[in-house]
PDB file of C-alpha atoms in Angstrom:
ATOM      1  CA  PHE E   1      83.113 106.411 110.546  1.00  0.00           C
ATOM      2  CA  THR E   2      80.887 103.392 111.026  1.00  0.00           C
ATOM      3  CA  ARG E   3      78.069 105.420 112.558  1.00  0.00           C
ATOM      4  CA  ARG E   4      78.104 107.763 109.563  1.00  0.00           C
ATOM      5  CA  HIS E   5      78.353 104.839 107.107  1.00  0.00           C
ATOM      6  CA  ILE E   6      81.673 106.077 105.746  1.00  0.00           C
ATOM      7  CA  ASN E   7      83.951 103.482 104.217  1.00  0.00           C
ATOM      8  CA  ILE E   8      87.648 103.932 105.003  1.00  0.00           C
ATOM      9  CA  GLU E   9      89.488 103.286 101.737  1.00  0.00           C
ATOM     10  CA  SER E  10      92.907 103.228 103.386  1.00  0.00           C
ATOM     11  CA  LEU E  11      94.396 103.723 106.862  1.00  0.00           C
ATOM     12  CA  THR E  12      98.131 104.139 107.397  1.00  0.00           C
ATOM     13  CA  THR E  13     100.005 105.063 110.569  1.00  0.00           C
ATOM     14  CA  SER E  14     103.639 105.967 111.089  1.00  0.00           C
ATOM     15  CA  LYS E  15     106.017 108.061 113.135  1.00  0.00           C
ATOM     16  CA  SER E  16     106.010 111.719 112.179  1.00  0.00           C
ATOM     17  CA  SER E  17     108.969 114.040 111.767  1.00  0.00           C
ATOM     18  CA  ILE E  18     108.501 115.042 115.418  1.00  0.00           C
ATOM     19  CA  GLU E  19     109.675 112.702 118.183  1.00  0.00           C
ATOM     20  CA  GLY E  20     106.814 111.029 120.045  1.00  0.00           C
ATOM     21  CA  ILE E  21     104.131 112.110 117.579  1.00  0.00           C
ATOM     22  CA  HIS E  22     102.480 109.616 115.240  1.00  0.00           C
ATOM     23  CA  ARG E  23     100.639 110.387 112.064  1.00  0.00           C
ATOM     24  CA  PHE E  24      97.507 108.751 110.691  1.00  0.00           C
ATOM     25  CA  THR E  25      96.606 108.971 107.011  1.00  0.00           C
ATOM     26  CA  ILE E  26      92.936 108.142 106.529  1.00  0.00           C
ATOM     27  CA  VAL E  27      91.560 107.988 102.993  1.00  0.00           C
ATOM     28  CA  VAL E  28      87.814 108.372 102.476  1.00  0.00           C
ATOM     29  CA  GLU E  29      85.768 109.215  99.408  1.00  0.00           C
ATOM     30  CA  VAL E  30      83.003 111.537 100.570  1.00  0.00           C
ATOM     31  CA  GLU E  31      81.847 115.109  99.960  1.00  0.00           C
ATOM     32  CA  GLU E  32      84.029 117.879 101.368  1.00  0.00           C
ATOM     33  CA  GLU E  33      81.382 118.942 103.910  1.00  0.00           C
ATOM     34  CA  MET E  34      81.403 115.448 105.414  1.00  0.00           C
ATOM     35  CA  VAL E  35      85.210 115.479 105.558  1.00  0.00           C
ATOM     36  CA  LYS E  36      85.099 118.774 107.465  1.00  0.00           C
ATOM     37  CA  LYS E  37      82.718 117.203 109.999  1.00  0.00           C
ATOM     38  CA  LEU E  38      84.995 114.162 110.346  1.00  0.00           C
ATOM     39  CA  VAL E  39      88.034 116.378 110.936  1.00  0.00           C
ATOM     40  CA  ALA E  40      86.140 118.296 113.629  1.00  0.00           C
ATOM     41  CA  GLN E  41      85.123 115.030 115.313  1.00  0.00           C
ATOM     42  CA  LEU E  42      88.661 113.641 115.165  1.00  0.00           C
ATOM     43  CA  GLU E  43      90.028 116.772 116.820  1.00  0.00           C
ATOM     44  CA  LYS E  44      87.689 116.199 119.781  1.00  0.00           C
ATOM     45  CA  GLN E  45      89.398 112.877 120.546  1.00  0.00           C
ATOM     46  CA  VAL E  46      91.644 113.009 123.619  1.00  0.00           C
ATOM     47  CA  ASP E  47      94.921 111.909 122.011  1.00  0.00           C
ATOM     48  CA  VAL E  48      94.491 113.816 118.728  1.00  0.00           C
ATOM     49  CA  LEU E  49      96.620 116.968 118.597  1.00  0.00           C
ATOM     50  CA  LYS E  50      95.365 118.231 115.247  1.00  0.00           C
ATOM     51  CA  ALA E  51      93.565 116.892 112.183  1.00  0.00           C
ATOM     52  CA  TYR E  52      93.732 118.195 108.618  1.00  0.00           C
ATOM     53  CA  TYR E  53      92.226 117.176 105.322  1.00  0.00           C
ATOM     54  CA  TYR E  54      93.763 117.499 101.886  1.00  0.00           C
ATOM     55  CA  ARG E  55      92.654 117.156  98.293  1.00  0.00           C
ATOM     56  CA  LEU E  56      94.609 114.942  95.882  1.00  0.00           C
ATOM     57  CA  GLU E  57      96.324 117.919  94.238  1.00  0.00           C
ATOM     58  CA  GLU E  58      97.708 118.978  97.643  1.00  0.00           C
ATOM     59  CA  ILE E  59      99.611 115.749  98.340  1.00  0.00           C
ATOM     60  CA  VAL E  60     102.278 113.477  96.917  1.00  0.00           C
ATOM     61  CA  TYR E  61     101.272 109.884  97.581  1.00  0.00           C
ATOM     62  CA  GLN E  62     102.100 106.282  96.784  1.00  0.00           C
ATOM     63  CA  GLU E  63     101.045 102.775  97.697  1.00  0.00           C
ATOM     64  CA  ILE E  64     103.075  99.598  97.625  1.00  0.00           C
ATOM     65  CA  ALA E  65     101.773  96.284  96.317  1.00  0.00           C
ATOM     66  CA  LEU E  66     103.237  92.787  96.548  1.00  0.00           C
ATOM     67  CA  TYR E  67     102.360  89.984  94.138  1.00  0.00           C
ATOM     68  CA  LYS E  68     103.255  86.316  94.565  1.00  0.00           C
ATOM     69  CA  VAL E  69     103.285  84.560  91.190  1.00  0.00           C
ATOM     70  CA  PRO E  70     104.251  80.996  90.235  1.00  0.00           C
ATOM     71  CA  MET E  71     107.908  80.432  89.337  1.00  0.00           C
ATOM     72  CA  GLU E  72     106.802  78.438  86.291  1.00  0.00           C
ATOM     73  CA  ALA E  73     105.530  81.692  84.746  1.00  0.00           C
ATOM     74  CA  PHE E  74     109.178  82.646  84.196  1.00  0.00           C
ATOM     75  CA  ALA E  75     110.121  79.290  82.699  1.00  0.00           C
ATOM     76  CA  HIS E  76     108.230  79.955  79.465  1.00  0.00           C
ATOM     77  CA  GLY E  77     110.149  82.949  78.180  1.00  0.00           C
ATOM     78  CA  THR E  78     110.603  86.583  79.117  1.00  0.00           C
ATOM     79  CA  ASP E  79     106.987  87.796  78.829  1.00  0.00           C
ATOM     80  CA  VAL E  80     106.593  88.155  82.587  1.00  0.00           C
ATOM     81  CA  GLU E  81     109.977  89.831  82.930  1.00  0.00           C
ATOM     82  CA  MET E  82     108.992  92.309  80.220  1.00  0.00           C
ATOM     83  CA  LEU E  83     105.682  92.883  81.994  1.00  0.00           C
ATOM     84  CA  ILE E  84     107.533  93.661  85.223  1.00  0.00           C
ATOM     85  CA  ARG E  85     109.769  96.171  83.421  1.00  0.00           C
ATOM     86  CA  GLN E  86     106.836  97.805  81.603  1.00  0.00           C
ATOM     87  CA  HIS E  87     105.091  98.409  84.918  1.00  0.00           C
ATOM     88  CA  ASN E  88     108.273  99.662  86.648  1.00  0.00           C
ATOM     89  CA  ALA E  89     108.015  96.860  89.201  1.00  0.00           C
ATOM     90  CA  ARG E  90     110.842  94.793  90.649  1.00  0.00           C
ATOM     91  CA  ILE E  91     111.472  91.276  91.857  1.00  0.00           C
ATOM     92  CA  LEU E  92     111.896  91.085  95.632  1.00  0.00           C
ATOM     93  CA  GLU E  93     112.345  87.366  96.200  1.00  0.00           C
ATOM     94  CA  ILE E  94     112.833  84.253  94.108  1.00  0.00           C
ATOM     95  CA  GLU E  95     111.889  80.880  95.561  1.00  0.00           C
ATOM     96  CA  PRO E  96     111.614  77.472  93.853  1.00  0.00           C
ATOM     97  CA  GLU E  97     107.796  77.650  93.770  1.00  0.00           C
ATOM     98  CA  TYR E  98     107.120  81.381  93.442  1.00  0.00           C
ATOM     99  CA  ILE E  99     108.439  84.880  92.852  1.00  0.00           C
ATOM    100  CA  VAL E 100     107.467  87.985  94.849  1.00  0.00           C
ATOM    101  CA  ILE E 101     107.116  91.176  92.819  1.00  0.00           C
ATOM    102  CA  GLU E 102     106.897  94.700  94.261  1.00  0.00           C
ATOM    103  CA  LYS E 103     105.183  97.653  92.596  1.00  0.00           C
ATOM    104  CA  THR E 104     105.056 101.164  94.045  1.00  0.00           C
ATOM    105  CA  GLY E 105     102.583 103.633  92.586  1.00  0.00           C
ATOM    106  CA  HIS E 106      99.021 104.840  92.662  1.00  0.00           C
ATOM    107  CA  GLN E 107      96.174 102.365  93.088  1.00  0.00           C
ATOM    108  CA  ALA E 108      95.384 102.371  89.361  1.00  0.00           C
ATOM    109  CA  GLU E 109      98.986 101.382  88.585  1.00  0.00           C
ATOM    110  CA  THR E 110      99.134  98.551  91.110  1.00  0.00           C
ATOM    111  CA  GLU E 111      95.743  97.332  89.934  1.00  0.00           C
ATOM    112  CA  ALA E 112      96.892  97.396  86.285  1.00  0.00           C
ATOM    113  CA  LEU E 113      99.839  95.129  87.104  1.00  0.00           C
ATOM    114  CA  LEU E 114      97.539  92.790  89.036  1.00  0.00           C
ATOM    115  CA  GLN E 115      95.265  92.459  86.017  1.00  0.00           C
ATOM    116  CA  ALA E 116      98.253  91.856  83.715  1.00  0.00           C
ATOM    117  CA  LEU E 117      99.666  89.149  86.022  1.00  0.00           C
ATOM    118  CA  ARG E 118      96.370  87.274  86.231  1.00  0.00           C
ATOM    119  CA  SER E 119      97.217  85.604  82.908  1.00  0.00           C
ATOM    120  CA  VAL E 120     100.150  83.775  84.567  1.00  0.00           C
ATOM    121  CA  GLY E 121      98.395  83.274  87.891  1.00  0.00           C
ATOM    122  CA  VAL E 122      98.608  85.208  91.128  1.00  0.00           C
ATOM    123  CA  TYR E 123      98.956  83.190  94.333  1.00  0.00           C
ATOM    124  CA  GLU E 124      98.700  86.235  96.595  1.00  0.00           C
ATOM    125  CA  PHE E 125      98.228  89.975  96.296  1.00  0.00           C
ATOM    126  CA  VAL E 126      98.396  92.666  98.985  1.00  0.00           C
ATOM    127  CA  ARG E 127      98.400  96.450  98.753  1.00  0.00           C
ATOM    128  CA  SER E 128      99.352  98.912 101.472  1.00  0.00           C
ATOM    129  CA  GLY E 129      97.429 101.954 102.479  1.00  0.00           C
ATOM    130  CA  ARG E 130      98.311 105.310 101.040  1.00  0.00           C
ATOM    131  CA  VAL E 131     101.482 106.999 102.238  1.00  0.00           C
ATOM    132  CA  ALA E 132     101.305 110.747 101.668  1.00  0.00           C
ATOM    133  CA  ILE E 133     103.278 113.930 102.141  1.00  0.00           C
ATOM    134  CA  VAL E 134     101.655 117.339 101.861  1.00  0.00           C
ATOM    135  CA  ARG E 135     102.915 119.623  99.091  1.00  0.00           C
ATOM    136  CA  PRO E 136     102.767 122.823 101.192  1.00  0.00           C
ATOM    137  CA  MET E 137     104.860 122.989 104.352  1.00  0.00           C
ATOM    138  CA  GLU E 138     103.379 120.647 106.911  1.00  0.00           C
ATOM    139  CA  ARG E 139     100.849 122.564 109.006  1.00  0.00           C
ATOM    140  CA  LEU E 140     101.195 120.164 111.943  1.00  0.00           C
ATOM    141  CA  ASN E 141     104.869 121.061 112.412  1.00  0.00           C
ATOM    142  CA  ARG E 142     103.987 124.768 112.514  1.00  0.00           C
ATOM    143  CA  TYR E 143     101.115 124.066 114.915  1.00  0.00           C
ATOM    144  CA  LEU E 144     103.358 122.104 117.286  1.00  0.00           C
ATOM    145  CA  GLN E 145     106.053 124.769 117.122  1.00  0.00           C
ATOM    146  CA  SER E 146     103.459 127.383 118.109  1.00  0.00           C
ATOM    147  CA  LEU E 147     102.468 125.214 121.097  1.00  0.00           C
ATOM    148  CA  GLU E 148     106.121 124.980 122.157  1.00  0.00           C
ATOM    149  CA  ILE E 149     106.485 128.766 121.933  1.00  0.00           C
ATOM    150  CA  GLN E 150     103.308 129.278 123.980  1.00  0.00           C
ATOM    151  CA  ALA E 151     104.558 126.825 126.603  1.00  0.00           C
ATOM    152  CA  SER E 152     107.942 128.550 126.886  1.00  0.00           C
ATOM    153  CA  ASP E 153     106.283 132.002 127.089  1.00  0.00           C
ATOM    154  CA  ALA E 154     104.064 130.743 129.925  1.00  0.00           C
ATOM    155  CA  GLU E 155     107.116 129.713 131.958  1.00  0.00           C
TER     156      GLU E 155
END
C-alpha cells in the first residue's frame, strides 16, 4: 500500500465464521483496476487464503464512534440529550467530569454528531474501522468448503 501511495481509510480485523480463520476488512478509495491489483498482491502473501473486493452496494457496514463530552454540557438543559436522541446515539458512561456517548453508523453519521457536539465541547473522539458483511453469500466460506472437499477426496 505504501509503495503504491495508497492511503488505507480503515483497517479492521476479527475472527471469521470459520474456526482459526481471521478476516481483514481494508477500506481504500482508489480506482477498481488498482483494487484488482491489490487483491492479486494480497493473495500472493503466504498466510492469505483468499482476498476479495466489494463495492459499497455489495456490503452492509457500520462504524462505531465514541465521544467524551463535559458533564457540564448536561447541566444546562436537555439540548444535548435531545441531540443524542436525534442522532440515535446512546450514553455509555456517566462520570462526574464527563459523559461517554456511543454512535453506530456510517462515517457521515458519526461525523455529523461530532460536529453537533463541538458546540458543547468534545474532550475526546475516536472512530473504529469499518465492520462489514457481504450481501451475497460469503465467497470465502464456499472457497474453504471446496478446499475441505478436495482434501477429503485426496485421502
